[in-house]
Amino acid sequence: MTGRRLETGGRIDRSRPLSMTFDGRRVEGFAGDMLASALLASGETIVARSFKYHRPRGVYSAGVEEPNALVHLRDDGRQEPNARATMVEAFDGLIATGQNAWPNVRWDLQGANRFLAPFIGAGFYYKTFIGPIRGTGFWMFCERFIRRAAGMGRAVTLDDPDRYEQANLHCDVLVIGGGPAGLSAALAAGRAGADVLLVEQDAELGGSLLSEPVGSATDAWLNTIAPDIDAQHNVRVMRRSTVFGAYDHGTYGLVERLWDHDVRPPEDQPRQRFATVRAKQAVLASGAIEQPLVFGGNDKPGVMLAGAVRTYLNRYSVLPGSRIVVATNNDSAYAPALDLANAGADVVLADARTGLPESLLENTRNGGVEVRLGHSVVQAKGRGRVQSAQIAAVDGAGLMAGPATSVPCDVIAVSGGWQPALHLWSQRQQKPVFDSEKHCFVPIADAAPPMICAGGVMAASGLEEAVGQGFSAGVHAADQTGATRDAGSILTAPSVSVGDDWTREIAPVRFIVDANGKPKGKAFVDLQHDVTTADLDLAYREGYEAAEHAKRYTTAGMATDQGKTSGVNTLAQLAALRDVAIGEIGTTTFRPPYTPVNIGALAGAETGPHFQPTRLTAVDQWHRDNGAVMTEAGAWMRPWYYPQMGEDLRAAYIREAGHVRQHVGIIDVSTLGKIAVQGPDAAEFLNRVYINGWKTLAVGRLRYGVMLRDDGIVFDDGATARLGEYDYFMSTTTANAAGVLSVAEKLLQTEWTDLEAHVTSITDQWAAFAVAGPKSRDLLAAVVEGTDLSREALPNNYFAHGSVEGATVRVHRMSYSGELAYEVYVPALRGLDVWQALIAAGEEFDLRPYGTEAMGALRIEKGHVAGPELDGRTCLGDLQLGGLPSKKKPFVGSVLRQCPALVDEQRPTLVGLEIDGETGATPGSLLFAEQGPMEGHGEGWVSSTTYSPALGKNVALGLLKNGPNRMGETVRVANFFGDRVLTATVTSHHFFDPDGERQNG
Amino acid sequence: MLRLNCPICGPRDETEFSYGGDASVKRPKMDETDPQIWIDYVFYRDNPRGPHLEYWHHVQGCRQWLVVERDTVSHEIASCRLAREVAR
């Protein structure tokens, strides 16, 4: 194959030459080229190595279906593996390299894999599991070699410096495909007044018409319709954009390649943009994809699709070879043959059919093409590339019917018919039907509303029918959206001389084999995954008869091209093996994306810290400015600890927790969920959702409450204050804030609609700070104005209103740490002012901020349960809260909490654990009795651990079978990940101040 | 992606909602004490092929609970109403 650029012609801009590199070699091109056309023009024959066998491969197609020419693009963080050279627009400075080869695709030492071919056929992967050596050991042995040698490109781990965006698009009519049918549909729907979005994956509109010779009648047609579409201001045209997925309710995934056609995007622009399209109607005009003929050596560089050869000639002015054999089973290869002969190539056309119309033959022969009817190519020969074609007479089934003759050539252009690109239609859970006259799978035009299929995707018989279908679809779609204007008269289709209708008298010849039905050499069904006819034969012999089974066993059709050039031939071979019609085999299901989509485009700006929203409290910046190490708590960021002078986490939290017990500390608890419960029936609502009673709670007081799920498992806990007659202020744990609100709304809106109560999230509206320690009352008394915080005026579980620096605050007296403690609630906008006022006033009381780790240490010392104990598996008894529920009233979960499994006394129950030794236990460790085997899941687990500064030892909370009856017992604490076993003494979970004298003081 | 026609907010993406389970089951009265009735309500659900009544919560919108009639095969939405207005 010696491709070359012709002196004239093509749709390239010869005034703008481009210089690129492939594997370090200079490749010349022009604006308007694809990387593939530039490679062909530069004589690059081998551009890739195949997946398993490392066979040399060349450019095979001119479109999205490309199975062979996968290349690695660009350098540094912009690298991109597995780019189809046929879809990469050429630009000055483009860097491309071959992949899956060492040292390069021309001289690939891994080509030795071909000697392994007998051992790595269909199902090799699975067979290594079952023999010759049992177990997975053999696979793991083989894997090391196979993973290194087989495969596609390699992704890089560098950060991509480019930006990507997400967008939303809306339209009445989405037209997918800018070929003759799509253009007609867009024009019709636009004239009718609909809001139209026309999407074309190419940089140019025209589709198949761009492969017609420059200056032909189709160009005139395009030149007429383009301004007509431009004139419709309600028609938006997106080029370089692919609708890759069709989803429910008229939504579509679209990716727009804004700057892939240049070295890098401008500073302020994204490389690609992913859009979710919401369309009332869609017209699918995605055309059809030419299918290969399968024969020995059909993967050699130089074997190409006939239509692709014509595209390279007419669009890019590249003649891929000088001596070209065209093999076909339909009319569509006649136009390429004639154009190639006209461009100066020697062309032999082998048509498997006989009895063709004399006019077609005469026209072709007059054009300088040698036509051999009833013949086809049985084998491509040549070292590393096509050097000759073995042409023989074949019968109607593709079996050789005479001796082969060798025809020297450098390109074999094949056409095994066309398959509609019905992927997006199939994605709508549709099954296509096999058309036994056109020998392809076709969609049912209107079976998947709101999507209508038109043109090549319906296997339209020629341009006139395609244009007609497109126009009608456009009119219909616009009408469905309520558009009322007259779309005008139907367009006249352009005429083309030959090959207009590939569906006419197409013959079902796909495999060219010898008289015994065997291919002459390796014949590939799936080029990208290196699946041969022999692999499919083997799969069938081993019982994989169903299409879905054979596909998975051989991996045919499962490469990145999703079988665009292999799917139909795979089914055809399976049908032949089973001796049934191809339509009875059934098709496999296509799934998004239609063509590969860069992960970066889907992620858009949602990367790194923007992966999900981050919630910050009103005091967030103060924490950071004062040296806090932050930690994630759900979507929130919270101070974890405030290290002083190089302290690590352990040193810092021990100091912070000890400081609280001796002096006073402050912690930002704004992240607690806060819900306003309001209305005449607010108390009744609380009475139903909490296990304890609420009817007696007086205004000015607050109470701790626990919620269950309907199944009796503990859901959440927190304190609720009664602010007014019908006004309650509920707090939830940070983790369950959203869940509690949703459940409350569901109960009120769906079941308890008779209750006059309403819930509103006010988490973001209020900042909250816990001030804890023996000096906390003195500190607050010095800062909060307008209220009496004395022991008598404000006992535990009461609240008072006051002000700080002119900001209204509410001071709840309640304790989580076990110390004398308060929570100061302040409107979030004044949160920082009040925090700073507290910090400033705190100087004389030695006030220090503390983080969540110290907070955890304090609550573990007190034996309070938190998230690690409320893990969705524990009931009230498990948590030693069995005395809390009211017996006078029903509440959510009150019936099922009594079910036998939840009242079993053997259930793991909350205990304290004093850990022996210096290291402390790891949460999640399993508990085992002192003696006996350490097997299974043990008798319980460790939920929370800390070093207790108050006790001077390592302690933990855990749940232990029959725990309350095992006080004083020694248990083993096993961390199987660390392979470490500690011992611990079982104690009460109230490690510190069990009578609560400090918090009530 | 489903599109739900919220009676308050209009047609919105599925991503704004969260699924809230079978809307055809009736929660027992608060004073119901028969565990079997609660067990049926909490744990047992039909899994119909075809029309299905279900709760959706417009979490990222008006926060209303909706009763949606969805076909589990085709995803066709037959109706979308405010739960509080659905006669029970």
Coordinates of N, CA, C and O in Angstrom, one line a residue, chain A residues 160 162 164 166 599-612:
Chain A
D160 N -4.9 16.2 33.9 CA -5.2 16.8 32.7 C -5.3 18.3 32.9 O -6.1 18.8 33.7
D162 N -6.5 20.6 31.0 CA -7.6 21.2 30.3 C -8.8 21.2 31.2 O -9.0 20.4 32.0
Y164 N -13.1 21.0 31.4 CA -14.2 20.4 30.7 C -15.5 21.0 31.4 O -15.5 21.4 32.5
Q166 N -20.0 21.1 31.8 CA -21.3 20.4 31.6 C -22.3 21.5 31.3 O -22.2 22.6 31.7
I599 N -13.8 10.6 29.9 CA -14.3 10.7 31.3 C -14.3 12.2 31.7 O -15.2 12.6 32.4
G600 N -13.2 12.9 31.2 CA -13.1 14.3 31.6 C -14.4 15.1 31.3 O -14.8 15.9 32.0
A601 N -15.0 14.8 30.1 CA -16.1 15.5 29.7 C -17.3 15.2 30.6 O -18.1 16.1 30.9
L602 N -17.4 14.0 31.0 CA -18.6 13.6 31.9 C -18.4 14.2 33.2 O -19.3 14.7 33.9
A603 N -17.1 14.3 33.7 CA -16.9 14.8 35.0 C -17.0 16.3 35.0 O -17.5 16.9 36.0
G604 N -16.7 17.0 33.9 CA -16.8 18.4 33.8 C -16.0 19.1 34.9 O -14.8 18.7 35.0
A605 N -16.6 20.0 35.6 CA -15.8 20.7 36.7 C -15.9 20.0 38.0 O -15.3 20.4 39.0
E606 N -16.6 18.8 38.0 CA -16.8 18.1 39.2 C -15.6 17.2 39.6 O -15.7 16.0 39.5
T607 N -14.4 17.8 39.8 CA -13.2 17.1 40.1 C -12.6 17.6 41.4 O -12.9 18.7 41.8
G608 N -11.8 16.8 42.0 CA -11.1 17.3 43.2 C -12.1 17.7 44.2 O -13.1 17.0 44.5
P609 N -11.8 18.9 44.8 CA -12.7 19.3 45.9 C -14.1 19.7 45.4 O -15.0 19.8 46.2
H610 N -14.3 19.8 44.1 CA -15.6 20.1 43.5 C -16.3 18.9 43.1 O -17.4 19.0 42.4
F611 N -15.8 17.7 43.5 CA -16.5 16.5 43.1 C -17.9 16.5 43.7 O -18.9 15.9 43.1
Q612 N -18.1 17.0 44.9 CA -19.4 17.2 45.5 C -19.4 18.5 46.2 O -18.3 19.0 46.6

